[in-house]
Each structure stands twice: as structure tokens, then as C-alpha cells.
PDB file of N, CA, C and O in Angstrom:
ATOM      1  N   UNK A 838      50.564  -5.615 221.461  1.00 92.00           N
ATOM      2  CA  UNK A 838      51.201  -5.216 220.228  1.00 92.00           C
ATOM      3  C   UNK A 838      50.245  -4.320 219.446  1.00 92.00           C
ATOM      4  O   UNK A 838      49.127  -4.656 219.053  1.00 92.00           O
ATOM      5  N   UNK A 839      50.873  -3.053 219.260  1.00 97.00           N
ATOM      6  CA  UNK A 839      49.900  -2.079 218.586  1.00 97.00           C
ATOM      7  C   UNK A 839      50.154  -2.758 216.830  1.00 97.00           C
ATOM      8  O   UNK A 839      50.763  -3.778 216.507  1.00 97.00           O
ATOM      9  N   UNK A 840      49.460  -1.786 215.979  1.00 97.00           N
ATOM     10  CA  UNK A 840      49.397  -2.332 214.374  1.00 97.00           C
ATOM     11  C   UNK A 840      48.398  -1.152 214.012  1.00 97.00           C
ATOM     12  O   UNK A 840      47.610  -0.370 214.543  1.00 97.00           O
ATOM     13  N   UNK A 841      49.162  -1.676 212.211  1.00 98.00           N
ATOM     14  CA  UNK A 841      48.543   0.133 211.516  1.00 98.00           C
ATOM     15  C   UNK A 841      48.299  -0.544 209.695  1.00 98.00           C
ATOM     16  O   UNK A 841      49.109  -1.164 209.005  1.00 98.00           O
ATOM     17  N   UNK A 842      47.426  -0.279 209.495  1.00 98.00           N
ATOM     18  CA  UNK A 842      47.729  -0.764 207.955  1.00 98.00           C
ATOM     19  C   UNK A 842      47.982   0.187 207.094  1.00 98.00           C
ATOM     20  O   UNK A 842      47.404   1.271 207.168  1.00 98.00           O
ATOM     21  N   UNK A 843      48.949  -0.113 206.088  1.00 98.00           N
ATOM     22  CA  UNK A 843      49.385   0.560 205.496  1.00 98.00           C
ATOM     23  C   UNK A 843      49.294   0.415 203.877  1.00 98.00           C
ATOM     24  O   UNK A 843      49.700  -0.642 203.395  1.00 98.00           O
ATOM     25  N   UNK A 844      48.847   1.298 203.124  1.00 97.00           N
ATOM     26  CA  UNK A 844      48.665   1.543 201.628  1.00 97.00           C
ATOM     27  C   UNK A 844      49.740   1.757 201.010  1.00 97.00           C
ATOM     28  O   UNK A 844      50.623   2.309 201.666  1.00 97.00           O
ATOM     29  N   UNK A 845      50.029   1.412 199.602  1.00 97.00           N
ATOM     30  CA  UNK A 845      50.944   1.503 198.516  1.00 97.00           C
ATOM     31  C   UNK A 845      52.269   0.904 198.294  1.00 97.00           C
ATOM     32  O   UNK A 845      52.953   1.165 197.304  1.00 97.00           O
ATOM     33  N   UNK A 846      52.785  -0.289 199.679  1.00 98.00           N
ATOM     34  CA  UNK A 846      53.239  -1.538 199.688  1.00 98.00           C
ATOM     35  C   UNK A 846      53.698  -2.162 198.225  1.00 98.00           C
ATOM     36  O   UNK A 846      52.782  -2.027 197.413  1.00 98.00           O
ATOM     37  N   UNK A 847      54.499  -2.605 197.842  1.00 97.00           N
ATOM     38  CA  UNK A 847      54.518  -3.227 196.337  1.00 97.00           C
ATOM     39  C   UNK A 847      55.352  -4.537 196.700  1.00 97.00           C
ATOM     40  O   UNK A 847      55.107  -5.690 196.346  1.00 97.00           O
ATOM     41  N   UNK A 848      56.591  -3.988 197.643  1.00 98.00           N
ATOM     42  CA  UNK A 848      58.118  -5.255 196.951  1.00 98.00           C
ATOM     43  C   UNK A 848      58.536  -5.111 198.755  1.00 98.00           C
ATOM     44  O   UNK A 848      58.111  -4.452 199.704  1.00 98.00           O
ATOM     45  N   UNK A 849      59.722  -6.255 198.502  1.00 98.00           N
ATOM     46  CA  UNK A 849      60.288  -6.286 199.730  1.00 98.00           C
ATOM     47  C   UNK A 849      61.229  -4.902 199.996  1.00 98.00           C
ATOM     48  O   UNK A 849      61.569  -4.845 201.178  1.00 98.00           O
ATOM     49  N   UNK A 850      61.620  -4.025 199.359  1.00 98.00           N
ATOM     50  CA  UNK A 850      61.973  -2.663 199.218  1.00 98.00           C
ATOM     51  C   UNK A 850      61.427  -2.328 200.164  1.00 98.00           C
ATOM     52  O   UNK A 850      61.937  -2.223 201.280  1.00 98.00           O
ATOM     53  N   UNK A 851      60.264  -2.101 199.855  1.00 98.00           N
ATOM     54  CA  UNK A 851      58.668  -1.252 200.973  1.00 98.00           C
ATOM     55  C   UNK A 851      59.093  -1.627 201.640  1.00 98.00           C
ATOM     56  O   UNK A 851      60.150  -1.133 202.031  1.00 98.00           O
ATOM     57  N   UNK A 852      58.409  -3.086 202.396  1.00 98.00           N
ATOM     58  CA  UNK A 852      58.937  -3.471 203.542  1.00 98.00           C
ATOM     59  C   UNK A 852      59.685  -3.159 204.454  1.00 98.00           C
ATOM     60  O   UNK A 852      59.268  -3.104 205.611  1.00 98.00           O
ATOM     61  N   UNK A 853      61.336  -2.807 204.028  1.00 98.00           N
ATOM     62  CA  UNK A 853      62.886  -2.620 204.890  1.00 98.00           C
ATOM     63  C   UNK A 853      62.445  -1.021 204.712  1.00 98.00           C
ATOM     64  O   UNK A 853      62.910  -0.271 205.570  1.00 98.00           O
ATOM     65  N   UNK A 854      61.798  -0.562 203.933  1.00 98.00           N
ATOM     66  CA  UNK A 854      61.446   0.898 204.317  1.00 98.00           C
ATOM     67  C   UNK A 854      60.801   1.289 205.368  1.00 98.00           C
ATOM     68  O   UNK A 854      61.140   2.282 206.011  1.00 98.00           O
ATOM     69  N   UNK A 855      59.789   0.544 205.662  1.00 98.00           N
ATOM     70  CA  UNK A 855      58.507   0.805 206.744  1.00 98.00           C
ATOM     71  C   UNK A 855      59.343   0.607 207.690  1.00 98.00           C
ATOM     72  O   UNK A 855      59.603   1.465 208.534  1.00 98.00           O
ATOM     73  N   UNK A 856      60.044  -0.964 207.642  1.00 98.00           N
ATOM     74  CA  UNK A 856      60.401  -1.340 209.288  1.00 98.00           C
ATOM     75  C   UNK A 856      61.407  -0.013 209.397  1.00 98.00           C
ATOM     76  O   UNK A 856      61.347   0.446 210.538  1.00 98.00           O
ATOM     77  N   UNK A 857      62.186   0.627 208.656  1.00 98.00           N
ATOM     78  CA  UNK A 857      63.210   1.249 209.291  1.00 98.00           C
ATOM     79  C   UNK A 857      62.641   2.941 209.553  1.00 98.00           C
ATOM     80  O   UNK A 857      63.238   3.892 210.056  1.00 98.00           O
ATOM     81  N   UNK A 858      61.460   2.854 209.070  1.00 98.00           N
ATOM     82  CA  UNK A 858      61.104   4.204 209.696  1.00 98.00           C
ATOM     83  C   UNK A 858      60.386   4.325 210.855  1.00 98.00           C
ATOM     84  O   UNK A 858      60.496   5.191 211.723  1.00 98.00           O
ATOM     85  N   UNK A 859      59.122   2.735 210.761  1.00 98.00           N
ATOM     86  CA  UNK A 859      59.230   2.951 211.989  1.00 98.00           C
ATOM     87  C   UNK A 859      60.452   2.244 213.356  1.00 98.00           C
ATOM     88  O   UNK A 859      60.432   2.762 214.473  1.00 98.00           O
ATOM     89  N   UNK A 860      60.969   1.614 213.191  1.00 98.00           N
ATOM     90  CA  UNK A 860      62.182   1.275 214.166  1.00 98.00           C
ATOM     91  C   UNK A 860      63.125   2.816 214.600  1.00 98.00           C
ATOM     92  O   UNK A 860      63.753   3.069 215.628  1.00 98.00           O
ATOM     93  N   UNK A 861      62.943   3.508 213.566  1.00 98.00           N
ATOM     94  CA  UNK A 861      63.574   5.269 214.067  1.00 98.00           C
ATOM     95  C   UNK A 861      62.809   5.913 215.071  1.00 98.00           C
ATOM     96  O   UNK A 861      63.090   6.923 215.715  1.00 98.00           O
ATOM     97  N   UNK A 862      62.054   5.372 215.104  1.00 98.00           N
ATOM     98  CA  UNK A 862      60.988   6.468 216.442  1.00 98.00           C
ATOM     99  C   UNK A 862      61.128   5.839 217.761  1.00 98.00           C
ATOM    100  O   UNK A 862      61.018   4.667 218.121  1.00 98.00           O
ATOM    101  N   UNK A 863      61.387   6.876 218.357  1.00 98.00           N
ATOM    102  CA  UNK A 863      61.542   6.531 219.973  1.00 98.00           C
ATOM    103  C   UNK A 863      60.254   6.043 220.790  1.00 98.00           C
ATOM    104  O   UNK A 863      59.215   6.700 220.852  1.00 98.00           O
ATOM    105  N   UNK A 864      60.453   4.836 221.392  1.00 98.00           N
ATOM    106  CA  UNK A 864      58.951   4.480 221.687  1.00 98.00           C
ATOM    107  C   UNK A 864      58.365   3.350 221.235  1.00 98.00           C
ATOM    108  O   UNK A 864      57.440   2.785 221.819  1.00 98.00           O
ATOM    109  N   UNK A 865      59.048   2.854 219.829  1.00 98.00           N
ATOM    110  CA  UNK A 865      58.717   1.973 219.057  1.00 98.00           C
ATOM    111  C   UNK A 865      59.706   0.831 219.023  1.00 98.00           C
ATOM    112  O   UNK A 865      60.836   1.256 219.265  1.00 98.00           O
ATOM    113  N   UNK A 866      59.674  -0.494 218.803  1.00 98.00           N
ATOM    114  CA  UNK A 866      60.205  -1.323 218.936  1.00 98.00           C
ATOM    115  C   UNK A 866      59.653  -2.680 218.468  1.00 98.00           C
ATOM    116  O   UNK A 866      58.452  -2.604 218.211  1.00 98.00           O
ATOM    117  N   UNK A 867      60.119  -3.747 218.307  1.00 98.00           N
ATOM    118  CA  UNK A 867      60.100  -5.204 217.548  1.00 98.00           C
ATOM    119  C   UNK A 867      58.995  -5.028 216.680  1.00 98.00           C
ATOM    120  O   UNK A 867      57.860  -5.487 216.816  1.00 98.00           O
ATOM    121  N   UNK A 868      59.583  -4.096 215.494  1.00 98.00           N
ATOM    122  CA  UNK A 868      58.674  -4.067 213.729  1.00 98.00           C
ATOM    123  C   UNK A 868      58.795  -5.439 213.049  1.00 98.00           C
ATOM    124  O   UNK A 868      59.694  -6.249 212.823  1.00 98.00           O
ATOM    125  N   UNK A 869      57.387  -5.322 212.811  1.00 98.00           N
ATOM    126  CA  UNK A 869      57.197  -6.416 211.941  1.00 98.00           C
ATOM    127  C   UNK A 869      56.142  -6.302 210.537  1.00 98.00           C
ATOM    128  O   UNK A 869      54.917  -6.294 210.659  1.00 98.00           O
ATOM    129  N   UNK A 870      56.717  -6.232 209.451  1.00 98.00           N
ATOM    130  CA  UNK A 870      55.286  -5.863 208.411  1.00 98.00           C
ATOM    131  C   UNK A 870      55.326  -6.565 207.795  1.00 98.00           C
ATOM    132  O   UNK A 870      56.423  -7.056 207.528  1.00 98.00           O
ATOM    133  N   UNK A 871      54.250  -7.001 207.244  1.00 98.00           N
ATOM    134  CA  UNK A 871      53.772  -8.008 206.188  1.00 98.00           C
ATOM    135  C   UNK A 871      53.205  -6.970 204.793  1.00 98.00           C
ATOM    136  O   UNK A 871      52.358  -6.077 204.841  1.00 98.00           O
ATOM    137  N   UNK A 872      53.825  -7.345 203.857  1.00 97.00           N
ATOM    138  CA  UNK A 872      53.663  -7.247 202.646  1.00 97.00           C
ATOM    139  C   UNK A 872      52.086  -7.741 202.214  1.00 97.00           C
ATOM    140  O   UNK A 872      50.970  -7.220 202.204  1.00 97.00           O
ATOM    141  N   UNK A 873      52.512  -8.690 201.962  1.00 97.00           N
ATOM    142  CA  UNK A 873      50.698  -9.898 201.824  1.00 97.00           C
ATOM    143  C   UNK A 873      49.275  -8.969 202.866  1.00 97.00           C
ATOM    144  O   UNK A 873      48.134  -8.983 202.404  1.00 97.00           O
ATOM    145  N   UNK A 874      49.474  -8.464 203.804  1.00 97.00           N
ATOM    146  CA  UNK A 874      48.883  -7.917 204.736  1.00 97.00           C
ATOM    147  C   UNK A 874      48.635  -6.169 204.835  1.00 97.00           C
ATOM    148  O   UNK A 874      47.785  -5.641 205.552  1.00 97.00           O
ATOM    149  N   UNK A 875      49.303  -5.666 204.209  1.00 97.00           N
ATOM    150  CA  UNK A 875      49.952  -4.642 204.179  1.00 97.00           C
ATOM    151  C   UNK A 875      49.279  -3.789 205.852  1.00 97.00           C
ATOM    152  O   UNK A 875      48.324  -3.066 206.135  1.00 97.00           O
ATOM    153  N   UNK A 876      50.272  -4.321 206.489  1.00 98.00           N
ATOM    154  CA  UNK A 876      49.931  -4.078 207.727  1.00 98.00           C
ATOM    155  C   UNK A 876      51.619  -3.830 208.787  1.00 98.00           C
ATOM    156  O   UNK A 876      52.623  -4.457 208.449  1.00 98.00           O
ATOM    157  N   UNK A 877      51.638  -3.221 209.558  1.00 98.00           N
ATOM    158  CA  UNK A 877      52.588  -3.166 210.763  1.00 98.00           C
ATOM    159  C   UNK A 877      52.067  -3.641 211.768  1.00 98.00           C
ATOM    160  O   UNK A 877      50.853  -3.499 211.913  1.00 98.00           O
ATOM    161  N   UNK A 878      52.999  -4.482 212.942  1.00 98.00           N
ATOM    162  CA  UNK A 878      52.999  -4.857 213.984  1.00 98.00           C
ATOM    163  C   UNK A 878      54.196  -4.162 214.394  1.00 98.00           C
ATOM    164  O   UNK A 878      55.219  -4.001 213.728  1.00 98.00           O
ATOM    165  N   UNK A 879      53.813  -3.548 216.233  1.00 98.00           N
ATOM    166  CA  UNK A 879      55.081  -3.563 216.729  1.00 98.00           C
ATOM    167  C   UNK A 879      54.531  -3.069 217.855  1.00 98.00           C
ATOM    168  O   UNK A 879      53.396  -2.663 218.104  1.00 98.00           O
ATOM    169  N   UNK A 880      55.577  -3.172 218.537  1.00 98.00           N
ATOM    170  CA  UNK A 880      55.679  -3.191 220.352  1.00 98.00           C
ATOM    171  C   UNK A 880      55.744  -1.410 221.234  1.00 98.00           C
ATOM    172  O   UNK A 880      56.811  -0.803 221.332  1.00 98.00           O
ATOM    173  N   UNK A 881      54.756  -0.993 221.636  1.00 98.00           N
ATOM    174  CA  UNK A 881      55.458   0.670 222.155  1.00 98.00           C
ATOM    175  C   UNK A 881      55.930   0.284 223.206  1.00 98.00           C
ATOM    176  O   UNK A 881      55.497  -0.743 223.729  1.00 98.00           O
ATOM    177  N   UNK A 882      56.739   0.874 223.659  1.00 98.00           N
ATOM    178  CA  UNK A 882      57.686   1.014 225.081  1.00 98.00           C
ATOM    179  C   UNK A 882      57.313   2.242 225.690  1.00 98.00           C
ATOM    180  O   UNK A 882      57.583   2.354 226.886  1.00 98.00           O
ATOM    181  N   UNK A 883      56.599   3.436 224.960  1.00 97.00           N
ATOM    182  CA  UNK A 883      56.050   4.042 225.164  1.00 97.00           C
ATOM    183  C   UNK A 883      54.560   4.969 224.561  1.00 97.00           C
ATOM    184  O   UNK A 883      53.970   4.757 223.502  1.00 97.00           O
ATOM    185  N   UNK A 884      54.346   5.630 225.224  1.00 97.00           N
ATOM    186  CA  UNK A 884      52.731   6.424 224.013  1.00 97.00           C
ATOM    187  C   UNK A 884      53.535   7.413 223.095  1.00 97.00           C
ATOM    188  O   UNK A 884      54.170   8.435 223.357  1.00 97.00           O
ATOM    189  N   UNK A 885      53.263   6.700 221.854  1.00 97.00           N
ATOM    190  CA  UNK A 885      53.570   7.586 220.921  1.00 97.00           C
ATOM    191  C   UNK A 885      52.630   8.245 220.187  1.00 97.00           C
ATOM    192  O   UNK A 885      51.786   7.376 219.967  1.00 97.00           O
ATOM    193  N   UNK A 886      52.144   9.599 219.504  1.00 97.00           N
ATOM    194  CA  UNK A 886      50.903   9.952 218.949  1.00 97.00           C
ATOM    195  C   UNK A 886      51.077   9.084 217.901  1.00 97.00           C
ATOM    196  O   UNK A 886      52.071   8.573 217.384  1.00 97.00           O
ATOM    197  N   UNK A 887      50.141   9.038 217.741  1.00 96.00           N
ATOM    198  CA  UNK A 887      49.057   8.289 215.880  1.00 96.00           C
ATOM    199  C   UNK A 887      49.793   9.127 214.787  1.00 96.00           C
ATOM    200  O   UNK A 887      50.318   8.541 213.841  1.00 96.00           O
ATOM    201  N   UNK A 888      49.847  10.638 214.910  1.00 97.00           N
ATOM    202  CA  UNK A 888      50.497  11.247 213.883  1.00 97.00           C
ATOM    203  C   UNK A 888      52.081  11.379 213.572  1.00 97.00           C
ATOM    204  O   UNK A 888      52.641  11.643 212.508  1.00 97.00           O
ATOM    205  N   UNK A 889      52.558  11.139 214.710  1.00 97.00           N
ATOM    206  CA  UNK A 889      54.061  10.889 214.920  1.00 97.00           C
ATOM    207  C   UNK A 889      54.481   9.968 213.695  1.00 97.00           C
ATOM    208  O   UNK A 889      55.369  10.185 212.870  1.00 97.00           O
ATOM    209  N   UNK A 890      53.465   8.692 213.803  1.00 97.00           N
ATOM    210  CA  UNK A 890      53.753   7.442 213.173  1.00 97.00           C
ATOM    211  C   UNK A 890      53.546   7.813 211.853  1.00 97.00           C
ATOM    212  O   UNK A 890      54.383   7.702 210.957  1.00 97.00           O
ATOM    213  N   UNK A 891      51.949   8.443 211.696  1.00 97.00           N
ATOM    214  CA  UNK A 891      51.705   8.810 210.012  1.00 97.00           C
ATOM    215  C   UNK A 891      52.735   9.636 208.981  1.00 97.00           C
ATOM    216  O   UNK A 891      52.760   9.521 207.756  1.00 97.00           O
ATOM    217  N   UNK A 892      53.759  10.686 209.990  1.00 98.00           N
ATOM    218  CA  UNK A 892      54.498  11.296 209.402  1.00 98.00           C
ATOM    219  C   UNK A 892      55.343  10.580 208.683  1.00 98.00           C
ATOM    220  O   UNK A 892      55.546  10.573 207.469  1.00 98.00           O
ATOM    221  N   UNK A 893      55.894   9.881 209.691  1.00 98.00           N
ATOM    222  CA  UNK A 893      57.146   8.833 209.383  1.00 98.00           C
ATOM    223  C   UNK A 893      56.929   7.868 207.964  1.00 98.00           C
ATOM    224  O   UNK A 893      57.603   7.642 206.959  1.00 98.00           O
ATOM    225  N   UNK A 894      55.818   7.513 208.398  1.00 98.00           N
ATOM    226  CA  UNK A 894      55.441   6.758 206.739  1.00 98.00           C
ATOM    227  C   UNK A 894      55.296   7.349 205.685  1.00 98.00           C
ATOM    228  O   UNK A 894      55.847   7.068 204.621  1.00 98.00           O
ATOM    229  N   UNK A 895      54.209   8.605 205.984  1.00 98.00           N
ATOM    230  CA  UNK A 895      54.178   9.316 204.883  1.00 98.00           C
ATOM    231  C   UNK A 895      55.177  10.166 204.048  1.00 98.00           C
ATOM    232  O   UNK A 895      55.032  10.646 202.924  1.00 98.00           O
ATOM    233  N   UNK A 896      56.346  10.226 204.995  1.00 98.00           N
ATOM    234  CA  UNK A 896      57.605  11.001 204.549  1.00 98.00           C
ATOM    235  C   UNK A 896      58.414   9.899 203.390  1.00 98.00           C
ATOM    236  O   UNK A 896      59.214  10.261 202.527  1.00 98.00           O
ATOM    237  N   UNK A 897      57.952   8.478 203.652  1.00 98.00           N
ATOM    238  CA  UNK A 897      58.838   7.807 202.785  1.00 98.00           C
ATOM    239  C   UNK A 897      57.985   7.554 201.646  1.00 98.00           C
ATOM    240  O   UNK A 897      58.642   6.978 200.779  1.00 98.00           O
ATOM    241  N   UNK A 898      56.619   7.778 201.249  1.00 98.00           N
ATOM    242  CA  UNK A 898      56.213   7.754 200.395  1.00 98.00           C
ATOM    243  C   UNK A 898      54.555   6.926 200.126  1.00 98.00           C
ATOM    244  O   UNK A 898      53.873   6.905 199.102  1.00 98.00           O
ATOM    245  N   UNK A 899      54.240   6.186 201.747  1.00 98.00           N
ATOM    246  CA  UNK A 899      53.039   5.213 201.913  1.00 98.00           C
ATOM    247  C   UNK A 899      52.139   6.165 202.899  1.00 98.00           C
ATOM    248  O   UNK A 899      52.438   7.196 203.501  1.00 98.00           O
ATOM    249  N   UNK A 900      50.718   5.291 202.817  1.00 97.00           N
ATOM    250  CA  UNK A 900      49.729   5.933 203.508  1.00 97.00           C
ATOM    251  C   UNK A 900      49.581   4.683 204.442  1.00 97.00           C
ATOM    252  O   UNK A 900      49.657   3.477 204.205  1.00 97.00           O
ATOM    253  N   UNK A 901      49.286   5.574 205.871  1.00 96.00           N
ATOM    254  CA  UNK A 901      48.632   5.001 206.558  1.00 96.00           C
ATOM    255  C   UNK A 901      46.633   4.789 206.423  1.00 96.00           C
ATOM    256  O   UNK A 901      45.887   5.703 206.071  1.00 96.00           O
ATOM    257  N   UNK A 902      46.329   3.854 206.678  1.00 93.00           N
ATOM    258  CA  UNK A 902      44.914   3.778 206.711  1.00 93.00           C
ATOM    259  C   UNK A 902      43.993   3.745 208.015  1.00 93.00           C
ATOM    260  O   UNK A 902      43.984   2.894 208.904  1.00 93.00           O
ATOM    261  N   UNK A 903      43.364   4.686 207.913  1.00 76.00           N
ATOM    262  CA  UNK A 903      42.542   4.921 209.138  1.00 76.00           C
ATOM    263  C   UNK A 903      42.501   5.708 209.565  1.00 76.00           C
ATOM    264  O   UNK A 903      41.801   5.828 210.570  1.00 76.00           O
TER     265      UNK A 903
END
């Protein structure tokens, strides 16, 4: 299980945001984020780039860290 932490997290809002942007990417599969953690878990099915993912978050408004 890959994982990414993620900055600027607040409410369960965030949350159903993250999972559904990343659950949109091909490759990606069984999202899981913790709020308390501000972190993603989830499963690739395939190699997806690092920046693929950063877009996706960053388009909804959070930073990835790292």
C-alpha cells in the first residue's frame, strides 16, 4: 500500500475530496485518508507518476508533502 501526506486537511469535506480525486486516477484504488493523520493510503494496480497524484490534489486545493 503506497501513502502520501497531505497538508491543509480541516473537516470531513477534505476528506470525500481527497478520496474522490484520488479514486479518479487510473491506477489507483482502495483510498483511504485520515484526517487526524493527514495522510492517504491506497492500493496502485498500476505505476502511476508522483506528479500525476500531486496534480490531482493540488487542483482541489491541498498540498502534498514531500
Amino acid at each position: 500500500m503506497a501513502s502520501i501526506k497531505i497538508k491543509g486537511m480541516t473537516c470531513a469535506h477534505c476528506v470525500a475530496s481527497v478520496t474522490k480525486a484520488l479514486s479518479s486516477i487510473n491506477g489507483i484504488e482502495d483510498v483511504h485518508v485520515s484526517l487526524s493523520g493527514n495522510q492517504a493510503d491506497f492500493t496502485l494496480t498500476k505505476e502511476v507518476p508522483l506528479e500525476t497524484i500531486k496534480a490531482a490534489i493540488e487542483k482541489i486545493g491541498f498540498e502534498v508533502e514531500g
